[in-house]
Short mmCIF file of C-alpha atoms in Angstrom, two decimals:
data_model
loop_
_atom_site.label_atom_id
_atom_site.label_comp_id
_atom_site.label_asym_id
_atom_site.label_seq_id
_atom_site.Cartn_x
_atom_site.Cartn_y
_atom_site.Cartn_z
CA MET A 1 134.02 -4.37 -47.51
CA LYS A 2 133.77 -1.25 -45.20
CA HIS A 3 131.90 0.66 -48.05
CA SER A 4 129.27 -2.11 -48.29
CA VAL A 5 128.77 -1.79 -44.51
CA ASN A 6 128.26 1.78 -44.85
CA ARG A 7 126.00 1.43 -47.87
CA PRO A 8 122.70 3.21 -47.24
CA PRO A 9 119.81 0.78 -46.61
CA THR A 10 117.89 -0.58 -49.53
CA PRO A 11 114.87 1.72 -49.86
CA ASP A 12 111.66 -0.11 -49.11
CA GLY A 13 109.54 0.00 -52.33
CA ALA A 14 106.34 0.60 -50.52
CA GLU A 15 107.32 3.53 -48.46
CA ASP A 16 107.40 6.91 -50.07
CA GLN A 17 110.58 8.70 -49.29
CA GLY A 18 109.04 12.14 -49.24
CA ASN A 19 106.40 11.19 -46.66
CA GLU A 20 108.45 11.87 -43.58
CA PRO A 21 105.92 12.66 -40.84
CA THR A 22 106.15 16.25 -39.94
CA LEU A 23 106.64 17.50 -36.44
CA GLN A 24 102.95 18.49 -36.47
CA GLU A 25 101.75 15.14 -37.42
CA ILE A 26 103.85 13.38 -34.77
CA ILE A 27 102.48 15.82 -32.20
CA ASN A 28 99.07 15.21 -33.38
CA ILE A 29 99.37 11.47 -33.10
CA LYS A 30 100.78 11.92 -29.57
CA LEU A 31 97.92 14.09 -28.71
CA ILE A 32 95.35 11.68 -29.80
CA GLU A 33 97.04 8.52 -28.50
CA SER A 34 97.44 10.02 -25.01
CA GLY A 35 93.79 11.17 -24.96
CA GLU A 36 94.94 14.62 -24.40
CA LYS A 37 93.34 15.89 -27.56
CA GLU A 38 89.92 14.69 -26.34
CA ARG A 39 90.40 16.44 -23.01
CA LEU A 40 91.49 19.55 -24.67
CA MET A 41 88.48 19.47 -26.85
CA GLU A 42 86.12 18.87 -24.08
CA LEU A 43 87.77 21.70 -21.99
CA LEU A 44 87.44 24.11 -24.91
CA ARG A 45 83.81 23.11 -25.61
CA GLU A 46 82.94 23.69 -21.90
CA ARG A 47 84.63 27.06 -21.78
CA LEU A 48 82.94 28.15 -24.98
CA ILE A 49 79.50 27.26 -23.69
CA GLU A 50 80.16 29.02 -20.34
CA CYS A 51 81.03 32.24 -21.94
CA GLY A 52 78.15 32.20 -24.33
CA TRP A 53 80.16 31.69 -27.43
CA LYS A 54 78.12 28.81 -28.58
CA ASP A 55 74.92 30.58 -28.00
CA GLU A 56 76.18 33.40 -30.21
CA MET A 57 76.97 31.01 -32.96
CA LYS A 58 73.70 29.27 -32.70
CA ALA A 59 71.97 32.65 -32.84
CA LEU A 60 73.97 33.44 -36.03
CA CYS A 61 72.90 30.20 -37.47
CA ARG A 62 69.25 30.60 -36.59
CA SER A 63 68.99 34.04 -38.16
CA TYR A 64 70.66 32.77 -41.30
CA VAL A 65 68.20 29.74 -41.40
CA LYS A 66 65.30 32.15 -40.90
CA LYS A 67 66.51 34.34 -43.78
CA LYS A 68 67.19 31.55 -46.18
CA GLY A 69 64.46 29.25 -45.33
CA ARG A 70 65.25 26.07 -43.45
CA ASN A 71 65.29 23.86 -46.48
CA ASN A 72 67.82 25.79 -48.23
CA VAL A 73 70.68 25.62 -45.77
CA THR A 74 73.68 23.26 -45.96
CA VAL A 75 76.24 22.45 -43.28
CA ASP A 76 78.80 24.05 -45.39
CA ASP A 77 76.92 27.25 -45.50
CA LEU A 78 76.74 27.34 -41.77
CA VAL A 79 80.41 26.44 -41.31
CA HIS A 80 81.46 29.26 -43.62
CA LEU A 81 79.13 31.55 -41.80
CA ILE A 82 80.48 30.85 -38.32
CA THR A 83 84.09 30.30 -38.93
CA PRO A 84 85.38 33.92 -39.24
CA LYS A 85 83.14 35.19 -36.51
CA GLY A 86 83.68 32.25 -34.34
CA ARG A 87 87.47 32.38 -34.52
CA ALA A 88 87.55 36.02 -33.77
CA SER A 89 85.11 36.04 -30.85
CA VAL A 90 86.77 33.42 -28.54
CA PRO A 91 87.47 35.26 -25.30
CA ASP A 92 91.03 35.93 -24.49
CA PHE A 93 91.19 34.12 -21.27
CA VAL A 94 89.68 30.90 -22.89
CA LYS A 95 92.32 31.07 -25.54
CA ALA A 96 95.07 31.73 -22.92
CA GLU A 97 93.95 28.74 -20.84
CA LEU A 98 93.99 26.30 -23.77
CA LEU A 99 97.23 27.53 -25.11
CA GLN A 100 98.77 27.07 -21.77
CA ARG A 101 97.57 23.38 -21.54
CA ILE A 102 98.78 22.79 -25.12
CA ARG A 103 102.21 24.17 -24.43
CA SER A 104 102.65 22.16 -21.33
CA PHE A 105 101.64 19.05 -23.15
CA LEU A 106 104.11 19.83 -25.84
CA MET A 107 106.86 20.25 -23.37
CA SER A 108 106.16 17.08 -21.54
CA ALA A 109 105.77 15.13 -24.82
CA ALA A 110 108.95 16.52 -26.41
CA LEU A 111 111.06 15.12 -23.79
CA MET B 1 114.88 27.54 -23.19
CA SER B 2 116.17 28.41 -26.72
CA GLY B 3 114.49 31.04 -28.74
CA PRO B 4 113.50 28.96 -31.85
CA ASN B 5 112.02 26.36 -29.75
CA GLU B 6 109.84 28.80 -27.95
CA ASP B 7 108.58 30.13 -31.21
CA ASN B 8 108.08 26.69 -32.52
CA ASN B 9 106.07 25.85 -29.40
CA THR B 10 103.98 28.90 -29.66
CA GLN B 11 103.25 28.46 -33.37
CA LEU B 12 102.46 24.88 -32.82
CA SER B 13 100.22 25.53 -29.90
CA SER B 14 98.25 28.15 -31.85
CA HIS B 15 97.92 25.74 -34.77
CA ILE B 16 96.68 23.03 -32.52
CA PHE B 17 94.26 25.39 -30.83
CA GLY B 18 92.98 26.46 -34.23
CA ASP B 19 92.40 22.79 -35.06
CA LEU B 20 90.43 22.24 -31.97
CA LEU B 21 88.39 25.34 -32.53
CA ASP B 22 87.63 24.37 -36.23
CA SER B 23 86.36 20.96 -35.04
CA ILE B 24 84.04 22.57 -32.50
CA ILE B 25 82.86 25.03 -35.13
CA VAL B 26 81.85 22.20 -37.48
CA ASP B 27 80.09 20.52 -34.57
CA VAL B 28 78.05 23.57 -33.74
CA ALA B 29 77.21 24.13 -37.43
CA SER B 30 76.18 20.60 -37.89
CA GLU B 31 74.01 20.84 -34.71
CA CYS B 32 72.21 23.95 -35.88
CA HIS B 33 71.81 22.42 -39.38
CA ARG B 34 70.16 19.37 -37.76
CA ILE B 35 67.81 21.44 -35.66
CA ALA B 36 66.86 23.58 -38.65
CA LYS B 37 66.13 20.59 -40.89
CA LEU B 38 64.24 18.62 -38.31
CA GLY B 39 62.09 21.70 -37.52
CA LEU B 40 63.17 21.23 -33.77
CA ASP B 41 63.52 24.87 -33.31
CA ARG B 42 59.88 25.76 -32.50
CA ASN B 43 60.85 29.26 -31.82
CA LEU B 44 61.40 29.80 -35.57
CA GLU B 45 57.83 28.99 -36.50
CA GLU B 46 56.29 30.44 -33.44
CA GLU B 47 58.10 33.70 -33.95
CA GLU B 48 56.81 33.90 -37.37
CA GLU B 49 53.23 33.13 -36.30
CA GLU B 50 53.52 35.59 -33.46
CA MET B 51 54.88 38.30 -35.65
CA ARG B 52 51.93 37.82 -37.98
CA LEU B 53 49.46 37.84 -35.13
CA SER B 54 51.08 40.93 -33.62
CA ALA B 55 50.96 42.80 -36.82
CA GLN B 56 47.23 41.90 -37.06
CA ALA B 57 46.55 43.08 -33.66
CA ARG B 58 48.33 46.21 -34.14
CA ALA B 59 46.39 46.85 -37.28
CA ARG B 60 43.16 46.21 -35.26
CA VAL B 61 44.16 48.66 -32.60
CA ALA B 62 45.18 51.31 -35.03
CA ASP B 63 41.77 50.93 -36.74
CA PRO B 64 39.80 53.93 -35.67
CA SER B 65 36.42 52.21 -35.97
CA ASN B 66 37.27 49.81 -33.28
CA SER B 67 38.55 52.28 -30.56
CA SER B 68 35.13 53.39 -29.43
CA GLU B 69 33.93 49.81 -28.69
CA THR B 70 36.89 48.68 -26.79
CA ASN B 71 36.55 51.41 -24.22
CA THR B 72 32.92 50.81 -23.28
CA LYS B 73 31.59 47.99 -21.37
CA TYR B 74 31.53 45.60 -24.31
CA VAL B 75 34.99 44.02 -23.86
CA VAL B 76 35.79 41.00 -25.97
CA ASP B 77 37.32 38.11 -24.12
CA ILE B 78 39.70 35.57 -25.74
CA PHE B 79 36.86 33.54 -27.12
CA GLY B 80 35.44 36.49 -28.82
CA GLN B 81 32.43 36.70 -26.63
CA THR B 82 31.07 39.88 -25.12
CA HIS B 83 29.46 40.15 -21.71
CA PRO B 84 27.26 42.80 -20.24
CA SER B 85 28.88 44.47 -17.36
CA VAL B 86 25.95 43.47 -14.99
CA ALA B 87 25.10 39.72 -15.11
CA THR B 88 21.49 39.33 -16.09
CA GLU B 89 20.35 35.96 -14.87
CA ILE B 90 17.62 36.06 -12.39
CA PHE B 91 17.50 34.22 -9.07
CA GLU B 92 15.28 34.06 -6.10
CA CYS B 93 16.58 35.42 -2.96
CA MET B 94 16.39 32.65 -0.29
CA ASN B 95 16.01 35.22 2.40
CA CYS B 96 13.16 37.38 1.22
CA GLY B 97 11.85 35.46 -1.80
CA ARG B 98 12.22 38.27 -4.26
CA SER B 99 13.49 37.86 -7.76
CA ILE B 100 16.90 39.39 -8.13
CA ALA B 101 19.25 39.72 -10.98
CA ALA B 102 22.56 37.93 -10.45
CA GLY B 103 24.60 41.16 -10.89
CA ARG B 104 22.54 42.78 -8.25
CA PHE B 105 22.50 39.88 -5.90
CA ALA B 106 25.29 40.85 -3.61
CA PRO B 107 24.13 44.34 -2.76
CA HIS B 108 20.67 42.93 -2.28
CA LEU B 109 21.94 40.30 0.11
CA GLU B 110 23.78 42.97 2.15
CA LYS B 111 20.58 44.80 2.62
CA CYS B 112 18.44 41.76 3.06
CA MET B 113 20.66 39.77 5.38
CA GLY B 114 22.31 42.14 7.78
CA LYS B 115 25.33 43.98 6.58
CA GLY B 116 23.48 47.22 6.00
CA ARG B 117 21.91 49.59 8.60
CA LYS B 118 18.33 48.98 7.63
CA ALA B 119 18.68 45.25 7.65
CA ARG B 120 20.17 45.28 11.10
CA LEU B 121 17.23 47.18 12.31
CA LYS B 122 15.05 44.54 10.93
CA VAL B 123 16.84 41.96 12.92
CA THR B 124 16.80 43.98 16.05
CA ARG B 125 13.07 44.49 15.76
CA SER B 126 12.42 40.78 15.45
CA SER B 127 14.65 39.87 18.37
CA THR B 128 12.96 42.29 20.59
CA ALA B 129 9.71 40.92 19.49
CA ALA B 130 10.96 37.55 20.65
CA GLN B 131 11.89 39.05 23.93
CA ASN B 132 8.48 40.33 24.36
CA ARG B 133 7.20 36.84 24.19
CA TYR B 134 5.06 37.21 21.09
CA SER B 135 2.40 38.85 23.23
CA ARG B 136 2.43 42.07 21.34
CA GLY B 137 1.90 40.29 18.00
CA SER B 138 4.58 42.25 16.40
CA PRO B 139 4.03 42.37 12.64
CA VAL B 140 7.45 41.11 11.80
CA SER B 141 7.30 38.95 8.62
CA THR B 142 8.31 35.33 8.98
CA TYR B 143 11.23 35.51 6.77
CA SER B 144 12.70 32.34 8.32
CA PRO B 145 9.73 30.19 9.08
CA TYR B 146 11.91 27.34 10.52
CA SER B 147 13.79 29.52 12.90
CA ASN B 148 12.88 29.40 16.46
CA SER B 149 13.43 32.93 17.48
CA THR B 150 11.56 34.85 14.86
CA SER B 151 8.34 33.16 14.33
CA THR B 152 5.36 35.03 15.65
CA ASN B 153 2.89 33.28 17.68
CA ARG B 154 -0.23 34.96 18.46
CA LEU B 155 -1.28 32.87 21.32
CA SER B 156 -4.64 34.30 22.07
CA ASN B 157 -4.90 32.05 25.10
CA GLY B 158 -2.23 34.09 26.64
CA THR B 159 0.08 31.28 27.60
CA PRO B 160 3.66 32.09 26.74
CA SER B 161 5.23 29.20 24.91
CA VAL B 162 8.35 28.67 22.95
CA ALA B 163 7.41 28.64 19.39
CA GLY B 164 10.03 26.36 18.13
CA GLU B 165 9.09 23.26 20.07
CA GLU B 166 5.62 23.55 19.02
CA TYR B 167 6.40 23.57 15.51
CA SER B 168 8.82 20.88 15.51
CA ASN B 169 6.49 18.16 16.84
CA GLY B 170 3.92 19.33 14.39
CA THR B 171 1.08 19.13 16.67
CA TYR B 172 0.53 22.79 16.98
CA GLU B 173 -1.95 24.32 14.82
CA GLU B 174 -1.57 27.55 12.91
CA PRO B 175 -1.95 30.28 15.46
CA TRP B 176 -4.19 32.23 13.06
CA ASN B 177 -6.64 29.55 13.19
CA LYS B 178 -7.17 29.87 16.92
CA THR B 179 -9.90 32.10 18.07
#
């Protein structure tokens, strides 16, 4: 009798056993549900505009478009163009501010 | 605060930050793509046009056959017209009645109407003539026939009269006609 009580629960056929939500996913869901992700995005967008990062990226795009001709450009092209430069040229203080915000969210959410 | 948690947190934060940044990058790329496709970036076409025009202009300036013309009085304006440096239309001076070229009109008026030395002398002469009560018959020309002070009246009958009033009521005859 005791063994049957301790028997592991019947696995649910529909749920895949290997698909345990990762910590990352959990955090992501929490971010979105609380609205913090939206706020962080807006903050980052604002900071990047203020420091001229967006203008730099737009200038890169514009020169690329001028070179290739505007009908030969895809969004993918532009994304691949901007991504390395974009990630590298975020000012340190912007990155620091955002990381700070994220970290404090994580600490408050983990509790 | 335990070590591994801190590292986790830092790693996680960086990862989340990277996610946010990627989203924003895609947004910017998409926006630029839209602007390019819709031709909203007027600067693109304008720049090409301007570069073409500036290259043209530079070629024109560098061209030695043009340089002599541009330095003389025949300057071309934005419509491609040339104007002589002195305006040539002819007007009649309302003061003295002479035909004057438009480009020479201002200096002419200066002399004619009183800014210059000679013109002022003319005025003085006529005013002294008025003061002398027209009895001298000073030969000042009537350059303003309606003005009271400068008309000459040779009143052979010797009575001093103010010329203006006579003229205005129109009953006065031309003084030349009087004997």
